[in-house]
Amino acid sequence: MSNDPSAVNRRNFLTIAGSAAAAPVAVSGDVAAQQGRQVSTPAATMPVTLDVNGSTQRFDLDPRTTLLDALREAAGLTGSKKGCDHGQCGACTVHVDGIRVLACLTLAVSLEGREVTTIEGLRGPDGALHPMQQAFIDHDAFQCGYCTPGHIMSAVACVQEGHARSDDDIREYMSGNLCRCAAYPNIVAAVRQARDTMGG
Ligand code: FES
Ligand code: FES
């Protein structure tokens, strides 16, 4: 997962926002002022432009919107799954500038101008499946399939990182992706096959 220290992730954001939350905003509207009430302002939106699967897309988002919610709800790309929404299952894994990240912990507005690739963007220009997608089919590496997009995005990055040279490596570097159906042996076999095809 991304360790880019410059990236604003949801944990950092919540840490900052948490201290601000103790000081509610006082609104100077006549009625509120007369009644001495404090009310919070509605969240303003922020523009952000992302390259999503090779297409430039502009969004106006509440700055608290995660990349996962932006993809699923604003861009209509529902391949990336929301499993835990807390960085624990890997179902939301996508690539940002070729690096795997957890979309549920990444704020969309922190990614201005960056390249985001989701499972929908993995296939080739001719529509052919990516070797990792084909390997998951060949090895029956899923049952319900809910974890599969995240597993495949992580597995592609795992091979590109050079972390798929042995089965132990594959298990270690795929350990952030959980599968409730326990298809792990088939997943390792699929990653091994794709690694050989991809030359990783
Ligand atoms: S939904 Fe992001 S890690 Fe579980
Ligand atoms: S195939 Fe069902 S959770 Fe992995």
Short mmCIF file of C-alpha atoms and ligand atoms in Angstrom, two decimals:
data_model
loop_
_atom_site.label_atom_id
_atom_site.label_comp_id
_atom_site.label_asym_id
_atom_site.label_seq_id
_atom_site.Cartn_x
_atom_site.Cartn_y
_atom_site.Cartn_z
CA MET A 1 0.00 0.00 0.00
CA SER A 2 1.13 3.58 -0.59
CA ASN A 3 3.50 5.02 1.94
CA ASP A 4 3.80 8.34 0.12
CA PRO A 5 4.36 10.77 3.00
CA SER A 6 2.91 13.62 0.93
CA ALA A 7 -0.37 11.84 0.42
CA VAL A 8 -3.29 13.11 2.45
CA ASN A 9 -5.12 10.08 3.68
CA ARG A 10 -8.26 9.79 5.69
CA ARG A 11 -6.43 8.97 8.92
CA ASN A 12 -4.35 12.17 8.64
CA PHE A 13 -7.43 14.14 7.73
CA LEU A 14 -9.44 12.83 10.65
CA THR A 15 -6.59 13.60 13.03
CA ILE A 16 -6.54 17.21 11.84
CA ALA A 17 -10.31 17.49 11.64
CA GLY A 18 -10.69 15.95 15.08
CA SER A 19 -8.98 18.88 16.76
CA ALA A 20 -11.05 21.35 14.73
CA ALA A 21 -14.26 19.56 15.64
CA ALA A 22 -13.98 20.77 19.22
CA ALA A 23 -14.56 24.38 18.03
CA PRO A 24 -17.91 24.58 16.25
CA VAL A 25 -18.33 27.38 13.73
CA ALA A 26 -20.47 30.30 14.95
CA VAL A 27 -22.76 31.58 12.22
CA SER A 28 -23.57 35.30 12.26
CA GLY A 29 -27.09 34.98 10.88
CA ASP A 30 -29.60 37.31 12.57
CA VAL A 31 -31.78 34.63 14.05
CA ALA A 32 -28.90 32.50 15.21
CA ALA A 33 -27.16 35.53 16.71
CA GLN A 34 -30.30 36.68 18.52
CA GLN A 35 -30.80 33.26 19.96
CA GLY A 36 -27.12 32.83 20.74
CA ARG A 37 -27.09 29.56 18.83
CA GLN A 38 -24.08 28.01 17.17
CA VAL A 39 -24.79 26.08 13.97
CA SER A 40 -22.41 24.36 11.62
CA THR A 41 -22.12 25.40 8.01
CA PRO A 42 -22.85 22.90 5.25
CA ALA A 43 -19.71 21.34 3.80
CA ALA A 44 -18.48 23.24 0.76
CA THR A 45 -17.47 21.25 -2.28
CA MET A 46 -14.04 21.32 -3.85
CA PRO A 47 -13.19 20.74 -7.50
CA VAL A 48 -10.78 17.96 -8.33
CA THR A 49 -9.66 16.61 -11.68
CA LEU A 50 -8.52 13.02 -11.90
CA ASP A 51 -7.36 10.83 -14.73
CA VAL A 52 -9.54 7.78 -14.24
CA ASN A 53 -8.68 4.81 -16.41
CA GLY A 54 -7.21 7.10 -19.06
CA SER A 55 -10.08 9.57 -19.11
CA THR A 56 -9.90 13.03 -17.54
CA GLN A 57 -12.78 13.52 -15.13
CA ARG A 58 -13.70 16.58 -13.09
CA PHE A 59 -15.63 16.27 -9.84
CA ASP A 60 -17.01 18.67 -7.26
CA LEU A 61 -16.74 16.84 -3.99
CA ASP A 62 -17.18 17.33 -0.28
CA PRO A 63 -13.48 17.38 0.72
CA ARG A 64 -14.16 14.49 3.09
CA THR A 65 -15.09 12.19 0.18
CA THR A 66 -12.89 9.15 -0.10
CA LEU A 67 -11.52 8.04 -3.43
CA LEU A 68 -13.64 4.91 -3.05
CA ASP A 69 -16.87 6.86 -2.71
CA ALA A 70 -15.88 9.21 -5.54
CA LEU A 71 -15.26 6.27 -7.84
CA ARG A 72 -18.37 4.34 -6.89
CA GLU A 73 -20.87 7.16 -6.45
CA ALA A 74 -19.59 10.03 -8.60
CA ALA A 75 -17.84 8.17 -11.41
CA GLY A 76 -20.19 5.16 -11.42
CA LEU A 77 -17.30 2.70 -11.26
CA THR A 78 -18.55 0.08 -8.84
CA GLY A 79 -15.86 -2.53 -9.47
CA SER A 80 -13.87 -1.35 -6.46
CA LYS A 81 -15.62 -2.79 -3.42
CA LYS A 82 -16.33 -1.42 0.02
CA GLY A 83 -15.65 -4.22 2.46
CA CYS A 84 -14.67 -2.66 5.77
CA ASP A 85 -14.23 1.05 4.84
CA HIS A 86 -11.46 1.08 7.47
CA GLY A 87 -8.32 -0.06 5.66
CA GLN A 88 -8.50 -3.62 6.89
CA CYS A 89 -9.70 -5.82 4.02
CA GLY A 90 -8.16 -4.58 0.75
CA ALA A 91 -11.41 -4.86 -1.23
CA CYS A 92 -11.10 -1.22 -2.31
CA THR A 93 -7.54 -1.48 -3.70
CA VAL A 94 -6.85 0.66 -6.79
CA HIS A 95 -3.68 2.08 -8.34
CA VAL A 96 -2.66 5.75 -8.11
CA ASP A 97 0.17 6.56 -10.51
CA GLY A 98 0.81 2.81 -10.66
CA ILE A 99 1.08 2.33 -6.88
CA ARG A 100 -1.54 0.32 -5.02
CA VAL A 101 -3.54 2.30 -2.47
CA LEU A 102 -6.57 1.69 -0.30
CA ALA A 103 -9.25 3.89 -1.83
CA CYS A 104 -11.25 3.90 1.39
CA LEU A 105 -8.41 5.66 3.23
CA THR A 106 -7.51 8.13 0.49
CA LEU A 107 -9.21 11.49 0.13
CA ALA A 108 -10.18 12.14 -3.48
CA VAL A 109 -9.30 15.85 -3.32
CA SER A 110 -5.71 14.96 -2.39
CA LEU A 111 -5.20 13.40 -5.82
CA GLU A 112 -5.49 16.42 -8.12
CA GLY A 113 -4.10 15.49 -11.55
CA ARG A 114 -3.10 11.96 -10.53
CA GLU A 115 -3.73 8.81 -12.56
CA VAL A 116 -6.19 6.39 -10.99
CA THR A 117 -6.64 2.89 -12.35
CA THR A 118 -9.49 0.67 -11.23
CA ILE A 119 -10.38 -2.89 -12.11
CA GLU A 120 -12.50 -1.49 -14.96
CA GLY A 121 -9.38 0.04 -16.51
CA LEU A 122 -7.17 -3.02 -16.30
CA ARG A 123 -8.12 -4.68 -19.57
CA GLY A 124 -6.17 -3.84 -22.70
CA PRO A 125 -7.26 -1.33 -25.37
CA ASP A 126 -8.51 -4.22 -27.48
CA GLY A 127 -10.73 -5.37 -24.62
CA ALA A 128 -8.58 -8.39 -23.79
CA LEU A 129 -8.42 -9.35 -20.15
CA HIS A 130 -5.27 -8.50 -18.25
CA PRO A 131 -3.13 -11.62 -17.65
CA MET A 132 -3.98 -11.38 -13.94
CA GLN A 133 -7.72 -11.36 -14.66
CA GLN A 134 -7.31 -14.36 -16.95
CA ALA A 135 -5.22 -16.18 -14.34
CA PHE A 136 -7.90 -15.70 -11.67
CA ILE A 137 -10.41 -17.29 -14.07
CA ASP A 138 -8.04 -20.11 -15.04
CA HIS A 139 -7.37 -21.00 -11.39
CA ASP A 140 -10.88 -20.48 -10.07
CA ALA A 141 -9.40 -17.99 -7.64
CA PHE A 142 -12.70 -16.74 -6.24
CA GLN A 143 -16.02 -17.95 -4.93
CA CYS A 144 -18.40 -15.05 -4.18
CA GLY A 145 -16.03 -12.65 -5.96
CA TYR A 146 -16.48 -9.70 -3.62
CA CYS A 147 -12.78 -9.47 -2.76
CA THR A 148 -11.63 -10.24 -6.30
CA PRO A 149 -11.23 -6.72 -7.80
CA GLY A 150 -9.08 -5.69 -4.84
CA HIS A 151 -7.09 -8.92 -4.99
CA ILE A 152 -6.44 -8.50 -8.72
CA MET A 153 -5.34 -4.86 -8.39
CA SER A 154 -3.07 -5.78 -5.50
CA ALA A 155 -1.71 -8.79 -7.36
CA VAL A 156 -0.79 -6.73 -10.44
CA ALA A 157 1.10 -4.29 -8.23
CA CYS A 158 2.68 -7.16 -6.31
CA VAL A 159 4.17 -8.56 -9.53
CA GLN A 160 5.28 -5.11 -10.74
CA GLU A 161 6.97 -4.47 -7.38
CA GLY A 162 8.97 -7.71 -7.74
CA HIS A 163 7.23 -9.17 -4.72
CA ALA A 164 5.89 -12.32 -6.39
CA ARG A 165 9.09 -14.30 -6.83
CA SER A 166 8.01 -17.12 -4.51
CA ASP A 167 4.77 -18.40 -3.02
CA ASP A 168 5.89 -17.11 0.38
CA ASP A 169 6.45 -13.66 -1.14
CA ILE A 170 3.04 -13.72 -2.78
CA ARG A 171 1.37 -14.68 0.51
CA GLU A 172 3.29 -11.98 2.39
CA TYR A 173 2.76 -9.14 -0.06
CA MET A 174 -0.88 -10.03 -0.67
CA SER A 175 -1.60 -10.29 3.05
CA GLY A 176 -3.45 -6.97 3.09
CA ASN A 177 -6.19 -8.49 0.97
CA LEU A 178 -8.62 -10.72 2.80
CA CYS A 179 -10.91 -13.36 1.29
CA ARG A 180 -13.82 -14.49 3.43
CA CYS A 181 -14.29 -17.45 1.07
CA ALA A 182 -10.68 -18.53 1.76
CA ALA A 183 -9.71 -18.96 -1.89
CA TYR A 184 -6.10 -18.28 -0.93
CA PRO A 185 -4.40 -21.36 -2.49
CA ASN A 186 -6.05 -20.63 -5.84
CA ILE A 187 -5.17 -16.95 -5.58
CA VAL A 188 -1.49 -17.78 -5.03
CA ALA A 189 -1.59 -20.12 -8.05
CA ALA A 190 -3.20 -17.38 -10.17
CA VAL A 191 -0.61 -14.78 -9.17
CA ARG A 192 2.16 -17.28 -9.96
CA GLN A 193 0.75 -17.88 -13.46
CA ALA A 194 0.29 -14.16 -14.18
CA ARG A 195 3.77 -13.39 -12.87
CA ASP A 196 5.24 -15.76 -15.44
CA THR A 197 3.11 -14.17 -18.19
CA MET A 198 3.90 -10.62 -17.10
CA GLY A 199 7.61 -11.35 -16.65
CA GLY A 200 7.67 -10.21 -13.01
S1 FES B 1 -12.85 -1.27 2.11
FE1 FES B 1 -10.87 -0.38 2.03
S2 FES B 1 -9.63 -1.77 3.13
FE2 FES B 1 -11.64 -2.56 3.37
S1 FES B 2 -14.13 -14.85 -3.13
FE1 FES B 2 -15.57 -14.39 -1.57
S2 FES B 2 -14.50 -13.05 -0.27
FE2 FES B 2 -12.99 -13.70 -1.66
#
